[in-house]
Coordinates of C-alpha atoms in Angstrom, one line a residue:
X1 CA 16.2 -5.2 -8.0
X2 CA 13.5 -5.2 -5.3
X3 CA 10.7 -7.8 -5.3
X4 CA 7.4 -7.0 -3.7
X5 CA 4.6 -9.5 -2.9
X6 CA 1.2 -8.4 -1.6
X7 CA -1.4 -10.4 0.3
X8 CA -4.5 -9.8 2.3
X9 CA -7.0 -8.5 -0.2
X10 CA -10.5 -9.9 -0.5
X11 CA -14.2 -9.3 -0.4
X12 CA -15.6 -7.4 2.6
X13 CA -18.9 -5.7 3.5
X14 CA -19.1 -2.0 3.9
X15 CA -17.9 -1.0 7.4
X16 CA -15.6 -4.0 7.6
X17 CA -11.8 -4.2 7.8
X18 CA -8.9 -5.7 6.0
X19 CA -5.1 -5.8 6.6
X20 CA -2.9 -5.8 3.5
X21 CA 0.7 -7.0 3.8
X22 CA 3.6 -6.5 1.5
X23 CA 6.9 -8.4 1.8
X24 CA 10.0 -7.0 0.2
X25 CA 13.1 -8.9 -0.9
X26 CA 16.2 -8.3 -3.0
X27 CA 18.1 -4.9 -2.6
X28 CA 16.1 -3.9 0.5
X29 CA 19.0 -1.9 1.8
X30 CA 18.4 0.6 -1.0
X31 CA 14.8 1.2 -0.1
X32 CA 14.1 4.8 1.1
X33 CA 10.3 4.5 1.4
X34 CA 7.4 2.3 0.8
X35 CA 3.8 2.9 0.0
X36 CA 0.4 1.6 -1.1
X37 CA -1.4 2.8 -4.2
X38 CA -4.8 1.7 -5.6
X39 CA -6.4 1.7 -9.0
X40 CA -10.1 1.4 -9.6
X41 CA -11.6 0.4 -12.9
X42 CA -11.4 3.3 -15.4
X43 CA -9.4 5.5 -13.0
X44 CA -5.8 6.4 -12.6
X45 CA -3.6 4.8 -10.0
X46 CA -3.6 7.0 -6.8
X47 CA -1.5 7.1 -3.7
X48 CA -3.2 5.7 -0.6
X49 CA -0.4 6.0 2.0
X50 CA 3.4 6.1 2.2
X51 CA 5.9 5.6 5.0
X52 CA 9.6 6.6 4.9
X53 CA 12.5 4.9 6.6
X54 CA 12.3 7.3 9.6
X55 CA 8.7 6.4 10.1
X56 CA 7.1 9.5 8.7
X57 CA 3.7 8.7 7.1
X58 CA 1.4 10.3 4.6
X59 CA -2.2 9.3 4.0
X60 CA -4.5 10.4 1.3
X61 CA -7.4 12.6 2.5
X62 CA -9.9 10.0 1.3
X63 CA -8.5 7.4 3.8
X64 CA -7.4 9.5 6.7
X65 CA -8.8 8.3 10.0
X66 CA -9.7 5.0 8.4
X67 CA -6.5 3.5 7.0
X68 CA -3.1 3.3 8.7
X69 CA 0.2 2.4 7.1
X70 CA 2.9 0.7 9.2
X71 CA 6.3 -0.9 8.6
X72 CA 8.2 -3.7 10.2
X73 CA 11.8 -3.2 9.2
X74 CA 12.9 -6.4 10.7
X75 CA 10.6 -8.4 8.5
X76 CA 11.1 -6.1 5.5
X77 CA 7.3 -5.7 5.3
X78 CA 4.8 -2.9 5.1
X79 CA 1.2 -3.1 6.1
X80 CA -2.0 -1.2 5.4
X81 CA -4.8 -1.5 8.1
X82 CA -8.0 -0.5 6.4
X83 CA -11.0 0.1 8.6
X84 CA -14.5 1.2 8.0
X85 CA -14.2 0.3 4.3
X86 CA -16.5 1.9 1.8
X87 CA -17.6 0.7 -1.7
X88 CA -15.5 3.5 -3.2
X89 CA -12.4 1.8 -1.7
X90 CA -12.9 -1.1 -4.2
X91 CA -9.7 -1.3 -6.3
X92 CA -6.6 -3.2 -6.9
X93 CA -4.1 -2.2 -4.3
X94 CA -0.4 -2.1 -5.2
X95 CA 2.7 -2.1 -3.0
X96 CA 5.4 0.3 -4.0
X97 CA 9.0 0.8 -3.0
X98 CA 11.3 3.6 -4.0
X99 CA 15.1 3.2 -3.8
X100 CA 18.3 5.2 -3.9
X101 CA 19.5 5.6 -6.7
X102 CA 16.0 6.6 -7.7
X103 CA 13.9 3.8 -9.0
X104 CA 10.4 2.5 -8.3
X105 CA 9.2 -1.1 -7.9
X106 CA 5.7 -2.5 -7.8
X107 CA 4.0 -5.6 -6.6
X108 CA 1.5 -7.6 -8.6
X109 CA -1.5 -6.1 -6.8
X110 CA -4.2 -7.5 -4.6
X111 CA -7.9 -7.0 -5.2
X112 CA -10.1 -5.3 -2.5
X113 CA -13.8 -5.4 -3.1
X114 CA -16.2 -3.7 -0.7
X115 CA -19.9 -4.6 -1.1
X116 CA -22.6 -2.2 0.0

């Protein structure tokens, strides 16, 4: 089992910034990559960004040049720096970890609200 705890969400004005954090515990040695997803009301959950153990990152087109995912292996944590936030970024943001053998774990989510 892997446990994930997110923090850092909140209310911010358009153009502002937030830094989301996710702390992992449990079978962290089995984690092969971690990521951030988000789900807006009435929409499907979507990938925002992902980072693998070798540091390779992937960002959704909608957040490229605004959001950056990073990882601190020593602290078993992953971060999402979100800059120039837009109202359409409003969603619940979820931390995700994928392990070997294949399994997926989710945090409880943190709300990000961007006002116009």
